[in-house]
Coordinates of C-alpha atoms in Angstrom, one line a residue:
M1414 CA 14.1 23.4 74.2
E1415 CA 15.5 26.8 73.3
I1416 CA 16.7 27.1 69.7
L1417 CA 18.8 30.0 68.5
F1418 CA 18.4 30.1 64.7
I1419 CA 20.7 32.2 62.5
S1420 CA 20.2 32.9 58.8
C1421 CA 21.3 35.5 56.3
G1422 CA 18.3 34.5 54.2
N1423 CA 15.3 36.7 53.8
M1424 CA 12.0 35.3 55.2
D1425 CA 10.0 37.2 52.6
Y1426 CA 11.5 35.2 49.7
D1427 CA 13.4 32.2 51.1
G1428 CA 11.1 29.2 51.1
R1429 CA 13.6 26.7 52.6
L1430 CA 14.2 29.1 55.5
R1431 CA 10.5 29.3 56.2
E1432 CA 10.1 25.6 56.3
L1433 CA 13.2 25.0 58.5
V1434 CA 11.9 27.6 60.9
K1435 CA 8.4 25.8 61.0
V1436 CA 10.1 22.6 61.8
C1437 CA 12.2 24.1 64.6
R1438 CA 9.2 25.8 66.1
E1439 CA 7.6 22.4 66.5
L1440 CA 10.7 21.2 68.4
G1441 CA 11.0 24.2 70.8
N1442 CA 11.0 27.9 71.3
V1443 CA 12.8 29.7 68.5
T1444 CA 14.8 32.9 68.5
L1445 CA 15.5 33.8 64.9
F1446 CA 18.0 36.2 63.4
S1447 CA 17.3 36.8 59.7
Y1448 CA 16.6 39.4 57.0
G1449 CA 13.1 40.3 56.1
S1450 CA 10.5 43.1 56.0
E1451 CA 8.7 42.3 59.3
K1452 CA 8.7 40.1 62.4
M1453 CA 7.1 36.8 61.7
F1454 CA 6.7 35.8 65.3
P1455 CA 7.8 36.8 68.8
G1456 CA 11.6 36.2 69.1
H1457 CA 12.2 37.1 65.4
H1458 CA 15.0 39.6 65.1
V1459 CA 14.6 41.2 61.7
Y1460 CA 17.4 42.9 59.7
D1461 CA 16.7 45.3 56.9
S1462 CA 18.2 44.2 53.5
G1463 CA 20.6 47.2 53.8
V1464 CA 22.3 45.8 56.8
G1465 CA 25.7 44.5 55.7
Y1466 CA 27.2 41.1 56.6
K1467 CA 29.7 42.5 59.1
D1468 CA 26.9 44.4 61.0
F1469 CA 24.7 41.3 60.8
I1470 CA 27.4 39.3 62.5
G1471 CA 28.2 41.9 65.1
N1472 CA 24.5 42.7 66.0
T1473 CA 23.6 39.0 66.1
V1474 CA 26.5 38.0 68.4
K1475 CA 25.8 40.9 70.7
A1476 CA 22.0 40.2 70.9
A1477 CA 22.6 36.5 71.4
R1478 CA 24.5 37.1 74.7
N1479 CA 21.1 37.4 76.4
V1480 CA 19.5 34.5 74.6
K1481 CA 19.3 31.1 76.2
A1482 CA 20.2 28.3 73.7
D1483 CA 20.1 24.6 74.0
V1484 CA 20.5 24.4 70.2
I1485 CA 22.2 26.7 67.7
F1486 CA 21.0 26.3 64.1
A1487 CA 23.3 27.7 61.4
D1488 CA 21.3 28.1 58.2
N1489 CA 23.7 28.1 55.2
R1490 CA 27.3 29.2 54.8
R1491 CA 27.1 32.8 55.9
A1492 CA 25.5 31.9 59.2
T1493 CA 28.4 29.7 60.2
I1494 CA 30.7 32.5 61.4
P1495 CA 28.2 34.1 63.8
A1496 CA 27.0 30.6 64.9
L1497 CA 30.6 29.5 65.7
L1498 CA 31.3 32.7 67.6
I1499 CA 28.2 32.5 69.7
N1500 CA 28.7 28.8 70.4
R1501 CA 32.2 29.4 71.8
K1502 CA 30.4 30.4 75.0
K1503 CA 27.0 28.7 74.7
K1504 CA 28.4 25.2 74.1
A1505 CA 25.0 24.3 72.6
V1506 CA 24.1 21.5 70.2
L1507 CA 25.2 22.8 66.8
I1508 CA 23.0 22.1 63.8
Q1509 CA 24.1 23.2 60.3
D1510 CA 22.1 23.3 57.1
C1511 CA 24.4 23.0 54.2
R1512 CA 21.9 24.0 51.5
E1513 CA 24.7 24.8 49.0
L1514 CA 27.7 22.9 47.9
Y1515 CA 30.7 25.1 47.1
D1516 CA 34.4 24.4 47.0
S1517 CA 36.8 27.2 47.9
K1518 CA 39.0 26.3 44.9
Q1519 CA 36.3 27.6 42.5
F1520 CA 36.4 31.1 44.0
K1521 CA 39.0 33.9 43.4
E1522 CA 37.5 36.3 45.9
L1523 CA 39.0 36.1 49.4
F1524 CA 35.5 36.7 51.0
N1525 CA 34.0 33.6 49.3
K1526 CA 37.1 31.5 50.1
I1527 CA 36.8 32.4 53.8
G1528 CA 33.1 31.5 53.7
C1529 CA 33.8 28.1 52.3
I1530 CA 36.5 27.5 54.9
A1531 CA 34.1 28.6 57.7
E1532 CA 31.4 26.3 56.3
R1533 CA 33.7 23.2 56.2
H1534 CA 35.1 24.0 59.7
C1535 CA 31.6 24.3 61.0
A1536 CA 30.6 21.1 59.3
K1537 CA 33.4 19.3 61.2
K1538 CA 32.2 20.7 64.5
A1539 CA 28.4 20.3 63.9
D1540 CA 26.6 17.7 65.9
I1541 CA 23.9 17.4 63.2
L1542 CA 24.2 18.1 59.5
I1543 CA 21.4 18.7 57.0
C1544 CA 21.6 19.0 53.2
A1545 CA 19.2 19.4 50.3
N1546 CA 19.4 16.1 48.3
S1547 CA 21.0 12.7 48.3
F1548 CA 23.6 13.7 45.6
R1549 CA 25.0 16.3 48.0
A1550 CA 24.8 14.0 51.0
D1551 CA 26.9 11.5 49.1
Y1552 CA 29.5 14.1 48.1
M1553 CA 29.8 15.6 51.6
E1554 CA 30.3 12.2 53.2
K1555 CA 32.9 11.1 50.6
H1556 CA 34.8 14.3 50.0
W1557 CA 34.3 16.4 53.1
G1558 CA 34.7 13.5 55.5
T1559 CA 31.7 14.4 57.5
K1560 CA 29.0 12.2 59.0
R1561 CA 26.2 11.6 56.5
P1562 CA 23.8 14.6 56.5
I1563 CA 20.1 14.3 57.0
V1564 CA 18.5 15.0 53.6
F1565 CA 15.8 17.7 53.6
E1566 CA 14.5 18.3 50.1
N1567 CA 13.5 21.9 49.1
V1568 CA 9.8 20.9 49.0
R1569 CA 7.7 24.0 49.3
K1570 CA 4.8 25.9 47.7
L1571 CA 3.8 29.5 47.2
E1572 CA 1.1 31.0 49.4
Y1573 CA -1.2 33.9 48.8
D1574 CA -1.5 37.0 50.9
E1575 CA -5.3 37.6 50.4
N1576 CA -4.7 41.4 50.7
K1577 CA -2.4 41.4 47.7
I1578 CA -4.3 39.4 45.1
G1579 CA -5.9 42.4 43.6
K1580 CA -2.6 44.0 43.1
A1581 CA -1.2 40.8 41.5
E1582 CA -4.1 40.7 39.1
E1583 CA -3.6 44.3 38.1
L1584 CA 0.1 43.7 37.5
I1585 CA -0.1 40.5 35.5
G1586 CA -3.6 40.5 33.9
P1587 CA -2.6 42.8 30.9
Y1588 CA 0.1 40.3 29.8
I1589 CA -2.2 37.3 29.6
S1590 CA -4.2 36.1 26.6
D1591 CA -6.5 33.1 26.4
D1592 CA -5.1 31.6 23.3
E1593 CA -1.5 31.1 24.4
M1594 CA 0.6 28.6 26.4
R1595 CA 2.6 30.4 29.0
I1596 CA 6.1 29.4 30.1
V1597 CA 7.6 30.9 33.3
S1598 CA 11.2 31.2 34.5
T1599 CA 11.8 32.8 37.9
Y1600 CA 15.5 33.5 37.2
G1601 CA 14.9 36.7 35.3
C1602 CA 17.3 37.3 32.4
S1603 CA 20.1 35.1 33.9
V1604 CA 22.5 34.1 31.2
D1605 CA 24.4 32.0 33.7
R1606 CA 21.3 29.8 33.9
T1607 CA 21.1 29.7 30.1
N1608 CA 18.0 31.7 29.7
D1609 CA 19.7 33.2 26.6
V1610 CA 19.5 29.7 25.1
L1611 CA 15.8 29.5 26.0
V1612 CA 15.1 32.8 24.3
R1613 CA 17.2 32.1 21.3
N1614 CA 15.1 28.9 20.7
I1615 CA 11.7 30.5 21.4
N1616 CA 10.7 30.4 17.7
K1617 CA 11.4 26.6 17.6
I1618 CA 8.5 26.0 20.0
D1619 CA 5.3 24.8 18.4
G1620 CA 2.2 26.9 18.7
K1621 CA 1.5 30.2 20.3
V1622 CA 3.6 30.6 23.4
K1623 CA 4.6 33.4 25.7
L1624 CA 7.7 33.3 27.9
F1625 CA 7.8 35.2 31.2
L1626 CA 11.2 36.0 32.6
V1627 CA 10.6 37.0 36.2
G1628 CA 13.2 38.1 38.7
S1629 CA 16.2 40.4 39.5
S1630 CA 18.4 40.7 36.4
G1631 CA 21.8 42.3 36.0
K1632 CA 22.0 45.1 33.5
E1633 CA 24.3 43.2 31.1
D1634 CA 22.2 40.1 31.2
E1635 CA 19.0 42.0 30.5
E1636 CA 20.7 43.8 27.6
T1637 CA 21.8 40.4 26.2
I1638 CA 18.3 39.0 26.4
R1639 CA 16.6 42.0 24.9
K1640 CA 19.1 41.9 22.0
I1641 CA 18.3 38.2 21.4
V1642 CA 14.6 39.0 21.5
A1643 CA 15.0 41.6 18.9
E1644 CA 17.2 39.3 16.7
Q1645 CA 14.5 36.6 16.9
E1646 CA 11.7 39.2 16.3
A1647 CA 10.1 37.7 19.4
E1648 CA 8.9 40.8 21.2
D1649 CA 5.3 39.4 21.4
K1650 CA 6.7 36.1 22.9
V1651 CA 8.9 37.3 25.7
V1652 CA 7.9 39.3 28.8
I1653 CA 10.6 40.6 31.2
L1654 CA 9.3 41.4 34.7
P1655 CA 11.1 42.3 37.9
Q1656 CA 11.2 40.2 41.1
M1657 CA 7.8 39.4 42.5
D1658 CA 6.5 38.7 46.0
Q1659 CA 4.9 35.3 46.7
T1660 CA 1.4 36.4 45.9
E1661 CA 2.3 37.9 42.5
L1662 CA 4.4 34.9 41.6
K1663 CA 1.7 32.4 42.6
Y1664 CA -0.8 34.4 40.6
L1665 CA 1.3 34.2 37.5
I1666 CA 2.4 30.6 37.8
S1667 CA -1.1 29.4 38.6
R1668 CA -2.2 30.9 35.3
S1669 CA 0.7 29.4 33.3
H1670 CA 1.4 26.0 31.7
I1671 CA 5.1 25.1 32.0
G1672 CA 7.7 26.0 34.6
V1673 CA 11.4 26.4 33.7
V1674 CA 14.0 25.0 36.2
N1675 CA 17.5 25.6 34.9
Y1676 CA 21.0 25.6 36.2
N1677 CA 24.5 25.6 34.8
Q1678 CA 26.9 22.7 35.4
K1679 CA 30.1 24.7 36.0
D1680 CA 30.4 24.0 39.7
L1681 CA 29.2 21.5 42.3
N1682 CA 26.4 23.7 43.7
N1683 CA 24.8 24.0 40.3
K1684 CA 25.6 20.6 38.9
Y1685 CA 24.0 18.9 42.0
C1686 CA 21.3 21.5 42.3
A1687 CA 18.6 21.1 44.9
S1688 CA 15.8 23.1 43.4
G1689 CA 12.9 24.4 45.4
K1690 CA 11.5 26.0 42.3
I1691 CA 10.6 22.7 40.8
Y1692 CA 8.1 22.1 43.7
E1693 CA 6.7 25.6 43.4
F1694 CA 5.7 24.8 39.8
L1695 CA 4.5 21.3 40.6
Y1696 CA 2.3 22.4 43.5
E1697 CA 0.6 24.9 41.1
G1698 CA 0.0 22.0 38.7
L1699 CA 2.6 22.8 36.1
P1700 CA 4.9 20.3 34.2
V1701 CA 8.5 21.5 34.1
I1702 CA 11.2 21.9 31.5
T1703 CA 14.7 21.5 33.1
T1704 CA 18.3 21.4 32.2
T1705 CA 20.1 18.0 32.3
N1706 CA 21.7 18.4 35.8
P1707 CA 21.8 14.9 37.4
P1708 CA 19.1 15.6 40.1
L1709 CA 16.8 17.3 37.7
K1710 CA 17.1 14.7 34.9
K1711 CA 16.6 11.9 37.4
F1712 CA 13.5 13.7 38.9
C1713 CA 11.9 14.1 35.4
D1714 CA 12.8 10.5 34.4
D1715 CA 11.5 9.0 37.6
H1716 CA 8.2 10.9 37.9
H1717 CA 7.5 11.9 34.3
V1718 CA 6.5 15.4 35.4
G1719 CA 8.6 17.1 32.7
E1720 CA 11.5 16.9 30.4
A1721 CA 15.3 17.6 30.7
D1722 CA 16.6 19.4 27.7
D1723 CA 19.5 21.9 27.6
Q1724 CA 18.2 23.4 24.4
Y1725 CA 14.7 23.6 25.8
F1726 CA 12.6 23.6 22.6
N1727 CA 12.5 19.8 22.0
G1728 CA 11.5 19.1 25.6
I1729 CA 8.9 21.8 25.6
N1730 CA 7.4 20.5 22.3
R1731 CA 7.2 17.0 23.8
I1732 CA 5.3 18.4 26.8
L1733 CA 3.0 20.5 24.7
K1734 CA 2.3 17.5 22.4
D1735 CA 1.1 15.4 25.3
Y1736 CA 0.3 18.1 27.8
E1737 CA -2.6 16.3 29.7
S1738 CA -0.4 13.3 30.3
Y1739 CA 2.3 15.4 31.9
R1740 CA -0.3 17.3 33.9
N1741 CA -1.8 14.1 35.2
A1742 CA 1.7 12.9 36.2
V1743 CA 2.1 16.2 38.2
K1744 CA -1.2 15.6 39.9
T1745 CA -0.2 12.1 40.9
Y1746 CA 3.1 13.3 42.2
I1747 CA 1.8 16.1 44.4
G1748 CA -1.0 13.9 45.6
S1749 CA 1.6 11.6 47.2
H1750 CA 4.3 14.1 48.2
R1751 CA 3.0 16.6 50.8
I1752 CA 5.1 19.4 52.3
E1753 CA 3.9 18.4 55.7
D1754 CA 5.3 14.9 55.2
N1755 CA 8.7 16.3 54.2
N1756 CA 8.8 18.6 57.2
A1757 CA 7.6 15.8 59.5
A1758 CA 10.4 13.5 58.3
L1759 CA 13.0 16.2 59.2
K1760 CA 11.3 16.8 62.6
E1761 CA 11.5 13.1 63.5
S1762 CA 15.1 12.8 62.3
L1763 CA 16.0 15.8 64.5
R1764 CA 14.1 14.4 67.5
R1765 CA 16.1 11.2 67.2
E1766 CA 19.4 13.1 66.9
L1767 CA 18.5 15.4 69.8
S1768 CA 17.1 12.5 71.9
I1769 CA 13.8 14.4 72.6

């Protein structure tokens, strides 16, 4: 089976994309169009991050003319336009992964509205739909009027590049002390994700803690966070670091104690979030502090691997007070939830749908 896979994600950083490609490669021969720094396998067409969306569409459609395709896989909203254009001639089986859940009404920008319209149009035409959790599957079936999507959770873990571990140790080592509990957020200084609330409440957390804010941050957000840090006199408690590669991030998280998983609840995509970050923390053995979005709260309540608290400090204090109990719950959970099993379930669902 020949699978033409289209994604505007970056293979260097996008864990869901990597797992979807793994599954597809077990089903057939994959030709992948995506962003990234290097080809991951034969048939991977890599675009540099500087290539704009219009050029991505044009180059992909042109290159796909000579690619045989029994299946076209559209990964996320931005992939739907090139997928639909290519499939006008290919007439292949169309698979769409709706990893996000946006409504065009929430956007003012024409570009985003067009993206939502294209996604919904593609979802109506798709032979097979995939989404990231049962909350989203329920919503799409009820409000979009589609068939029920296959649920493929964002189960993933970070992996080391052995050649980069020394660099990671050199970068992170100076920030680590033996007598502290380390808390990690991989959303940088994002105020939209309420990291400002987290920093503002840092002094309400019991004991000696250090908060790492890792990731790309807008200038305004970073200025806001730095101002709050100064107001709280918490310069020794908050470390702001840029976006890290997998090895650097794994090195930091594996030497930390609590992971932060936070979203706003202003729109459908965030309210019914489908976090892969929660699994990255769990697979490194860390309990999590989350916001009270329905999927996150249910996950914490069902598995006791963390606490949901929009103000953060009460939940973190509960975790710290009974830390080993939460750690043991994490060990129990990851012992019975393997990435391979999650991927295998999707593979079998696709096999049934494709009759192979």
